Amino acid sequence: MTSDESTNPPNGKTISRICPIGLGLKIETIHPFQGQYRPYVGQPCQSCNPKSMENFFYKRHTQMGFHNAIRITEEDSRYRGWLVRRLCHVVFIWGKRSDQDLSVEWSEKIWKHPRIQSTLKKENESNDKPMAIANSPSNEDYKEVLRILGHIQKSLSPSLIRITRWILVKLLNRLYINLQLHHGQVATLREVTAACPKTPLVFLSAHPSWLDFFLVPFILFSQNLRVPRIAWDSADCSPLLRWLLQKLGVVFIPPNGSSKPLSRAVLSVYAETLLTEGQNLLVFLESTSSPGCHRVSPAAQEWAGMMMSAVQSGAVQDILIIPVGISYDTRPESLSSGRELVSFLGLWRYLTSAFCPWSSFLGCARVDFAQPFSLQEYISSYTWKHSAPGPCLRDALLPRILGTRHSMFDETAPDRGPETPDETQKALVDGFLLHSLRAAVSCSALMPSHIISALLLHKYRAGVSVSTLHSELPSIMEEILLHGFDVGFSGRRWDVLRHGLHILRRSTVLYRSPSHDVYVLCRESPDSIRELARKSSSLLPVFLYEAIGACALHALLAQLPSLCVADIYFTQDEITEMVMCLCSLLHKDISLQPPCQNVYLLCQDILDKLVHCGLLSMYEDPTAPPACDTGRRRFIDQLMWREIDDLSDSDSDGIGEITKRHYKLGRTGRHADFFTFLCHLMNPVLKTYERAAVFLQEDGMSGHEMETDYVHRLHQYLLQRAREDHSYEGAERSLAACAVRTFIDLGVFESSPRRHGSVLRLSETFLLKENCKKLTSFIQQFIYRR
């Protein structure tokens, strides 16, 4: 950005690149506060954990300061002097207490556990061993249990842990300007630890980068909090790196841990023993974060199931769950491909390149801890209010797509049958993980590069002046705060903008025109578009409700014969119908809708959001009697109660004629810009769904095919289409996999589980090309075309 060479822009005029310094813009300061306080982020579900919201509230959240966890000075140690200032990192690391290991007899506890003994007895009986040998486990059985425990964990190495953390401090100072940590959240953790000293804490974290495995334990270590054991997927690293990580406190799921009975029993007893002894645990909810999609990893499901079983069996009284949000201006993977970090040699090469003099800063990073909640309370609340499962997506939405039912309200779809105990337990675990993932995502701060990427990619794709970006920052930051999310920056507006543009220097280019205006343009290379898309996807959870509502309004506008009329009105039933269709279509990995939230109430929340942001305004028909006119009502003796899911006008009880509620579409320039921005924010997801339907229509499926193979073919098709129109923001493999899972739930594919994955087969309904075209048309109506 600092070179003075000339280049030819698309319009043919010669302008020069410049560095955005000294433009004479008015300096204004950005304060990320609502009044005098920061927004509360990561609150638990009020319906499922009401007591946790009251007992573990941010009592000291008014401590508004932030702490830079990687800025270590002599004041962070007990010593002073010239030598301490030179060796402050070493003194700080070696001055902290070492991590607490499990008790010495922990292996004997696991060996003597009744669950292990009964599993060994069943295995010996199944192998046709004599009764006397089957009832008394042999020395070989003991060695097998110890071998499985060796796959799970090893004893800690305090010296290796201290050396690793010293290297980590040096690495973080090399890569990042600061690592922000909120004082109020740390104070809450200390209060919870002091109030419940014997209750284990389980940190359920978002997972945007591989660095998270080391970052969260270091944060807790630097704040004198108990460092947790770290759950890691065994398929992600080499044997040498696996041994090294186990010495640092990493816990692995043994090979075939969920398929072999003995491995599954040893792992569950180990998790129970770990929590019984008061050890903390860190579990990452995702394999890796993907743009626009958050899918719970199989390892997280495994650990969550074991935690649930430990609490339900009474072995552990309670577990405090703490969702963790992590944000980066730029992830460390930008310096390297993430796959080469799974081996010891690859990690060494990465560290060598990171410490090179020419390596550049990656911006800022931030870690946020959400409000803790009780797992015991969640289980009790779920058991108390759990009802029969509602209709599946195939019965609810598919008739609407095929045209056999013209409205989602025409008739009630049949409910699914009663759940088996295994299905009930799986629904409990899935709902718990979805609540935790939603809290972790909601407490992840938005960085300047995320906001500027969204503006450039979804609002000013053709280019924008720096002064326009400068004026956009306060308004969009205020909207983020009003939505209950936080931002990871503050200070002078121009400094924030310059920092964000510096982070995006490889994806954007700055030009100065003859009129001395500075313009920002997106580079059209695939890597640049993907980088902007990954960063801008952080804004989708913030404006998700508004984006769904805007796409639903676009579908309604497409049905109108002409848009030349002055005012456009929609009835509440029309808007709710279209919003419900889109909400049902989106997979839970995108919407993150918890199971305790009814879809009807969700549609009402989206409608309220549209009214609040000004895209819609309530309108009362002047020919109808006023809604506040009580004279038109007749009094009745019996009080009429309504179900909470009934969204009809409650004031119409006892009235023969129901007055429909109308909404007027906002048509000012500001409303049009915001409407377009919201539609474009949702477009990468919807375009992936559309192209998945087109791919099904063009290519089809012959016979049976593995789900992973079909996702790979679909991803290659998305890349081919992206090369044609430069829409690389929708060519992500994670979105392709999400579209396939949606089609499975919708009944497009029939899925059969196998040992090495699921096998897909096209359903008989979609063997007809006409039905595939109907599916494509249904999705296309929500997509806003440029």
mmCIF file of N, CA and C in Angstrom, residues 113 115 272-273 275-276 306-319 375-376 379:
data_model
loop_
_atom_site.group_PDB
_atom_site.id
_atom_site.type_symbol
_atom_site.label_atom_id
_atom_site.label_comp_id
_atom_site.label_asym_id
_atom_site.label_seq_id
_atom_site.Cartn_x
_atom_site.Cartn_y
_atom_site.Cartn_z
ATOM 1 N N HIS A 113 -12.958 -49.997 38.569
ATOM 2 C CA HIS A 113 -14.320 -49.480 38.416
ATOM 3 C C HIS A 113 -15.256 -50.608 37.968
ATOM 4 N N ARG A 115 -17.755 -50.654 36.033
ATOM 5 C CA ARG A 115 -18.080 -50.642 34.603
ATOM 6 C C ARG A 115 -17.002 -51.318 33.780
ATOM 7 N N GLU A 272 -15.247 -39.577 33.835
ATOM 8 C CA GLU A 272 -15.922 -39.500 35.126
ATOM 9 C C GLU A 272 -14.916 -39.283 36.249
ATOM 10 N N THR A 273 -13.783 -40.000 36.201
ATOM 11 C CA THR A 273 -12.739 -39.840 37.225
ATOM 12 C C THR A 273 -12.121 -38.456 37.163
ATOM 13 N N LEU A 275 -13.499 -35.639 36.178
ATOM 14 C CA LEU A 275 -14.421 -34.642 36.713
ATOM 15 C C LEU A 275 -14.653 -34.841 38.204
ATOM 16 N N THR A 276 -14.630 -36.077 38.678
ATOM 17 C CA THR A 276 -14.827 -36.334 40.102
ATOM 18 C C THR A 276 -13.709 -35.728 40.933
ATOM 19 N N MET A 306 -20.439 -38.055 27.522
ATOM 20 C CA MET A 306 -19.849 -38.592 28.758
ATOM 21 C C MET A 306 -20.103 -37.662 29.940
ATOM 22 N N MET A 307 -20.085 -36.350 29.717
ATOM 23 C CA MET A 307 -20.401 -35.417 30.798
ATOM 24 C C MET A 307 -21.856 -35.567 31.250
ATOM 25 N N MET A 308 -22.749 -35.694 30.288
ATOM 26 C CA MET A 308 -24.157 -35.903 30.618
ATOM 27 C C MET A 308 -24.342 -37.170 31.442
ATOM 28 N N SER A 309 -23.709 -38.262 31.033
ATOM 29 C CA SER A 309 -23.855 -39.529 31.739
ATOM 30 C C SER A 309 -23.310 -39.446 33.153
ATOM 31 N N ALA A 310 -22.189 -38.713 33.326
ATOM 32 C CA ALA A 310 -21.603 -38.588 34.660
ATOM 33 C C ALA A 310 -22.522 -37.834 35.608
ATOM 34 N N VAL A 311 -23.202 -36.807 35.099
ATOM 35 C CA VAL A 311 -24.122 -36.039 35.955
ATOM 36 C C VAL A 311 -25.410 -36.813 36.191
ATOM 37 N N GLN A 312 -25.933 -37.464 35.171
ATOM 38 C CA GLN A 312 -27.187 -38.200 35.314
ATOM 39 C C GLN A 312 -27.047 -39.409 36.229
ATOM 40 N N SER A 313 -25.870 -40.039 36.231
ATOM 41 C CA SER A 313 -25.654 -41.191 37.101
ATOM 42 C C SER A 313 -25.377 -40.804 38.545
ATOM 43 N N GLY A 314 -25.124 -39.537 38.824
ATOM 44 C CA GLY A 314 -24.835 -39.082 40.174
ATOM 45 C C GLY A 314 -23.381 -39.161 40.558
ATOM 46 N N ALA A 315 -22.506 -39.617 39.633
ATOM 47 C CA ALA A 315 -21.082 -39.676 39.954
ATOM 48 C C ALA A 315 -20.501 -38.282 40.138
ATOM 49 N N VAL A 316 -21.009 -37.311 39.406
ATOM 50 C CA VAL A 316 -20.599 -35.907 39.539
ATOM 51 C C VAL A 316 -21.843 -35.108 39.872
ATOM 52 N N GLN A 317 -21.758 -34.327 40.936
ATOM 53 C CA GLN A 317 -22.938 -33.585 41.382
ATOM 54 C C GLN A 317 -23.380 -32.552 40.350
ATOM 55 N N ASP A 318 -22.438 -31.790 39.833
ATOM 56 C CA ASP A 318 -22.766 -30.748 38.866
ATOM 57 C C ASP A 318 -21.498 -30.351 38.132
ATOM 58 N N ILE A 319 -21.689 -29.783 36.975
ATOM 59 C CA ILE A 319 -20.590 -29.269 36.158
ATOM 60 C C ILE A 319 -20.977 -27.869 35.708
ATOM 61 N N LEU A 375 -24.865 -27.460 34.334
ATOM 62 C CA LEU A 375 -25.297 -28.579 33.498
ATOM 63 C C LEU A 375 -26.438 -29.345 34.163
ATOM 64 N N GLN A 376 -26.408 -29.453 35.500
ATOM 65 C CA GLN A 376 -27.481 -30.132 36.214
ATOM 66 C C GLN A 376 -28.812 -29.409 36.020
ATOM 67 N N ILE A 379 -30.147 -30.125 32.479
ATOM 68 C CA ILE A 379 -30.738 -31.463 32.346
ATOM 69 C C ILE A 379 -32.113 -31.504 33.009
#
